[in-house]
Amino acid sequence: MRFRLGCELDYEVEEGEASFLFHVEPQERDGQAVLEQHLAFTPPLEAERFVEPDTGNRLLRVRAGPGPLKLRHEALVQAAPAVLDPGAVREVPADHLPMALLPHLLPSRYVESDRLAGFAEKTFGALPPGHARVTALCDWVRDHLDYVRGSSDEETTACDTLVQREGVCRDYAHLAIGLCRGLGIPARFVSAYAWQLDPPDFHAVMEAWLEGPQGGAWFLFDPTRMAPPDGLVRIGVAADAAGVAFCTPRGKVSCGKPRVWIDAVEAGAAGAPAEAAVSLS
């Protein structure tokens, strides 16, 4: 599937100089290719670029003086995810995981997987391990939380969400990640452009590392069930939301509401069901 997508971000530097670290450009990696891209700042600014070698996350940094600053980003992206039979995708016992994946079992700033392990084991431990268990876990998160805008903030953790039983997409993702890690399943946070999300916005989902017929891979899950898994264009991955904020300003800065869009540009595009095993890696 091909998608035209983009965003507009507006800021006001209130005094002095401010720096901005942006993370809005889609990754370029197996299963996802950026065919066209345009980035513009108003007023015109030169951006420093950096691609994280381990994650493929693409970062931009600019410095701006007092006054308004606008970023506009547009891209044409080819997404070619693998869609597999969920029954053929299994878990790998934690003791047999590649060592490079072990950090994805550890607690992180917003995901207290150590504190969630007992609940995860009691609630999901008896289910047959594999893609279907992660799907069941995400179904539980969707069914037991209320999606309420403004119900959480930058301090809200996965444990807070479990207690409060409400949140937004990042809270759903954090809780699902924590439950996976508590079961010994490597999991990480994904920021994305999400086709069919209404209203359009930057979206938070998760990936769990599972083993398919051709080996291990990261499989996409949206615990909110608001977007089809094959309609997600990955921007960045991290242990949790702290690592993939779309903008991190330094200085005295105010911001407007971001505008985000994504449209399928191929006739006949259709989203995979939520329980499909979808991987971009």
PDB file of C-alpha atoms in Angstrom, residues 2-122:
ATOM      1  CA  ARG A   2       1.127   3.550  -0.731  1.00  0.00           C
ATOM      2  CA  PHE A   3       0.302   6.408   1.572  1.00  0.00           C
ATOM      3  CA  ARG A   4       0.576  10.171   1.277  1.00  0.00           C
ATOM      4  CA  LEU A   5       1.102  11.533   4.739  1.00  0.00           C
ATOM      5  CA  GLY A   6       2.430  14.497   6.612  1.00  0.00           C
ATOM      6  CA  CYS A   7       2.111  16.965   9.430  1.00  0.00           C
ATOM      7  CA  GLU A   8       2.210  20.658  10.255  1.00  0.00           C
ATOM      8  CA  LEU A   9       3.569  21.807  13.614  1.00  0.00           C
ATOM      9  CA  ASP A  10       3.400  25.399  14.874  1.00  0.00           C
ATOM     10  CA  TYR A  11       5.471  26.969  17.646  1.00  0.00           C
ATOM     11  CA  GLU A  12       6.261  30.370  19.074  1.00  0.00           C
ATOM     12  CA  VAL A  13       9.696  31.101  20.520  1.00  0.00           C
ATOM     13  CA  GLU A  14       8.831  33.633  23.182  1.00  0.00           C
ATOM     14  CA  GLU A  15      12.299  34.922  23.977  1.00  0.00           C
ATOM     15  CA  GLY A  16      15.966  34.185  23.298  1.00  0.00           C
ATOM     16  CA  GLU A  17      16.946  31.195  21.173  1.00  0.00           C
ATOM     17  CA  ALA A  18      15.323  27.768  21.343  1.00  0.00           C
ATOM     18  CA  SER A  19      16.332  24.388  19.957  1.00  0.00           C
ATOM     19  CA  PHE A  20      13.902  21.771  18.656  1.00  0.00           C
ATOM     20  CA  LEU A  21      14.426  18.036  18.231  1.00  0.00           C
ATOM     21  CA  PHE A  22      11.804  16.710  15.795  1.00  0.00           C
ATOM     22  CA  HIS A  23      10.911  13.088  15.173  1.00  0.00           C
ATOM     23  CA  VAL A  24       8.273  13.087  12.422  1.00  0.00           C
ATOM     24  CA  GLU A  25       9.923  11.486   9.376  1.00  0.00           C
ATOM     25  CA  PRO A  26       9.004   7.837   8.665  1.00  0.00           C
ATOM     26  CA  GLN A  27      11.692   5.206   8.972  1.00  0.00           C
ATOM     27  CA  GLU A  28      13.306   3.710   5.888  1.00  0.00           C
ATOM     28  CA  ARG A  29      13.829  -0.017   6.397  1.00  0.00           C
ATOM     29  CA  ASP A  30      12.617  -3.436   5.273  1.00  0.00           C
ATOM     30  CA  GLY A  31       8.875  -3.300   4.634  1.00  0.00           C
ATOM     31  CA  GLN A  32       8.723   0.489   4.459  1.00  0.00           C
ATOM     32  CA  ALA A  33      10.244   2.779   1.798  1.00  0.00           C
ATOM     33  CA  VAL A  34      10.043   6.580   1.577  1.00  0.00           C
ATOM     34  CA  LEU A  35       9.521   7.289  -2.139  1.00  0.00           C
ATOM     35  CA  GLU A  36       9.183  11.084  -1.920  1.00  0.00           C
ATOM     36  CA  GLN A  37       9.694  13.537   0.896  1.00  0.00           C
ATOM     37  CA  HIS A  38       9.531  17.278   1.434  1.00  0.00           C
ATOM     38  CA  LEU A  39      10.445  19.155   4.602  1.00  0.00           C
ATOM     39  CA  ALA A  40      10.155  22.927   5.040  1.00  0.00           C
ATOM     40  CA  PHE A  41      10.538  25.354   7.927  1.00  0.00           C
ATOM     41  CA  THR A  42       9.027  28.835   8.071  1.00  0.00           C
ATOM     42  CA  PRO A  43      11.114  30.921   8.448  1.00  0.00           C
ATOM     43  CA  PRO A  44      13.637  28.875   6.404  1.00  0.00           C
ATOM     44  CA  LEU A  45      16.086  26.991   8.634  1.00  0.00           C
ATOM     45  CA  GLU A  46      18.784  24.403   8.015  1.00  0.00           C
ATOM     46  CA  ALA A  47      18.165  21.170   9.923  1.00  0.00           C
ATOM     47  CA  GLU A  48      20.775  18.804  11.314  1.00  0.00           C
ATOM     48  CA  ARG A  49      19.919  15.159  10.627  1.00  0.00           C
ATOM     49  CA  PHE A  50      20.761  11.982  12.493  1.00  0.00           C
ATOM     50  CA  VAL A  51      19.633   8.378  12.008  1.00  0.00           C
ATOM     51  CA  GLU A  52      19.903   6.181  15.091  1.00  0.00           C
ATOM     52  CA  PRO A  53      21.882   3.121  13.985  1.00  0.00           C
ATOM     53  CA  ASP A  54      20.079   0.600  16.202  1.00  0.00           C
ATOM     54  CA  THR A  55      16.490   1.732  15.645  1.00  0.00           C
ATOM     55  CA  GLY A  56      16.429   3.543  12.302  1.00  0.00           C
ATOM     56  CA  ASN A  57      14.741   6.519  13.999  1.00  0.00           C
ATOM     57  CA  ARG A  58      15.282   9.714  11.967  1.00  0.00           C
ATOM     58  CA  LEU A  59      15.858  12.867  14.010  1.00  0.00           C
ATOM     59  CA  LEU A  60      15.975  16.543  13.008  1.00  0.00           C
ATOM     60  CA  ARG A  61      17.387  19.426  15.042  1.00  0.00           C
ATOM     61  CA  VAL A  62      16.959  23.141  14.394  1.00  0.00           C
ATOM     62  CA  ARG A  63      17.609  26.343  16.322  1.00  0.00           C
ATOM     63  CA  ALA A  64      15.291  29.332  16.078  1.00  0.00           C
ATOM     64  CA  GLY A  65      15.165  32.865  17.414  1.00  0.00           C
ATOM     65  CA  PRO A  66      12.144  34.720  18.820  1.00  0.00           C
ATOM     66  CA  GLY A  67       8.943  34.553  16.810  1.00  0.00           C
ATOM     67  CA  PRO A  68       6.805  31.927  15.062  1.00  0.00           C
ATOM     68  CA  LEU A  69       8.210  28.663  13.697  1.00  0.00           C
ATOM     69  CA  LYS A  70       6.335  26.226  11.443  1.00  0.00           C
ATOM     70  CA  LEU A  71       7.398  22.769  10.282  1.00  0.00           C
ATOM     71  CA  ARG A  72       5.640  21.150   7.332  1.00  0.00           C
ATOM     72  CA  HIS A  73       6.521  17.590   6.377  1.00  0.00           C
ATOM     73  CA  GLU A  74       5.051  15.563   3.502  1.00  0.00           C
ATOM     74  CA  ALA A  75       5.977  12.107   2.217  1.00  0.00           C
ATOM     75  CA  LEU A  76       4.909   9.333  -0.106  1.00  0.00           C
ATOM     76  CA  VAL A  77       5.563   5.991   1.586  1.00  0.00           C
ATOM     77  CA  GLN A  78       5.387   2.438   0.258  1.00  0.00           C
ATOM     78  CA  ALA A  79       4.422   0.049   3.045  1.00  0.00           C
ATOM     79  CA  ALA A  80       4.819  -3.642   2.293  1.00  0.00           C
ATOM     80  CA  PRO A  81       4.248  -5.449   5.599  1.00  0.00           C
ATOM     81  CA  ALA A  82       4.327  -9.211   5.849  1.00  0.00           C
ATOM     82  CA  VAL A  83       0.876 -10.561   6.770  1.00  0.00           C
ATOM     83  CA  LEU A  84       1.166 -14.069   8.214  1.00  0.00           C
ATOM     84  CA  ASP A  85      -1.096 -16.729   9.642  1.00  0.00           C
ATOM     85  CA  PRO A  86      -1.289 -15.868  13.371  1.00  0.00           C
ATOM     86  CA  GLY A  87      -1.349 -19.565  14.199  1.00  0.00           C
ATOM     87  CA  ALA A  88       2.127 -19.937  12.732  1.00  0.00           C
ATOM     88  CA  VAL A  89       3.629 -17.185  14.918  1.00  0.00           C
ATOM     89  CA  ARG A  90       4.890 -18.359  18.291  1.00  0.00           C
ATOM     90  CA  GLU A  91       6.599 -17.004  21.367  1.00  0.00           C
ATOM     91  CA  VAL A  92      10.220 -17.759  22.198  1.00  0.00           C
ATOM     92  CA  PRO A  93      10.855 -18.615  25.868  1.00  0.00           C
ATOM     93  CA  ALA A  94      12.727 -15.789  27.582  1.00  0.00           C
ATOM     94  CA  ASP A  95      15.720 -18.009  28.356  1.00  0.00           C
ATOM     95  CA  HIS A  96      16.147 -18.726  24.622  1.00  0.00           C
ATOM     96  CA  LEU A  97      15.807 -15.165  23.326  1.00  0.00           C
ATOM     97  CA  PRO A  98      18.756 -13.534  21.556  1.00  0.00           C
ATOM     98  CA  MET A  99      20.577 -11.439  24.145  1.00  0.00           C
ATOM     99  CA  ALA A 100      20.044  -8.269  22.084  1.00  0.00           C
ATOM    100  CA  LEU A 101      16.325  -8.554  22.882  1.00  0.00           C
ATOM    101  CA  LEU A 102      16.665  -8.838  26.654  1.00  0.00           C
ATOM    102  CA  PRO A 103      16.483  -5.044  27.252  1.00  0.00           C
ATOM    103  CA  HIS A 104      12.953  -5.178  25.812  1.00  0.00           C
ATOM    104  CA  LEU A 105      11.902  -7.236  28.846  1.00  0.00           C
ATOM    105  CA  LEU A 106      13.085  -4.637  31.366  1.00  0.00           C
ATOM    106  CA  PRO A 107      11.093  -1.900  33.102  1.00  0.00           C
ATOM    107  CA  SER A 108      11.350   1.576  31.570  1.00  0.00           C
ATOM    108  CA  ARG A 109      10.241   5.071  32.548  1.00  0.00           C
ATOM    109  CA  TYR A 110       6.567   4.589  31.693  1.00  0.00           C
ATOM    110  CA  VAL A 111       6.369   0.785  31.736  1.00  0.00           C
ATOM    111  CA  GLU A 112       6.828  -0.874  35.141  1.00  0.00           C
ATOM    112  CA  SER A 113       6.878  -4.403  33.756  1.00  0.00           C
ATOM    113  CA  ASP A 114       8.299  -5.793  37.012  1.00  0.00           C
ATOM    114  CA  ARG A 115       5.250  -4.543  38.919  1.00  0.00           C
ATOM    115  CA  LEU A 116       2.882  -5.833  36.229  1.00  0.00           C
ATOM    116  CA  ALA A 117       4.371  -9.337  35.956  1.00  0.00           C
ATOM    117  CA  GLY A 118       2.165 -10.942  38.619  1.00  0.00           C
ATOM    118  CA  PHE A 119      -1.022  -9.517  37.142  1.00  0.00           C
ATOM    119  CA  ALA A 120       0.044 -10.497  33.622  1.00  0.00           C
ATOM    120  CA  GLU A 121       0.799 -14.058  34.651  1.00  0.00           C
ATOM    121  CA  LYS A 122      -2.451 -14.439  36.604  1.00  0.00           C
TER     122      LYS A 122
END
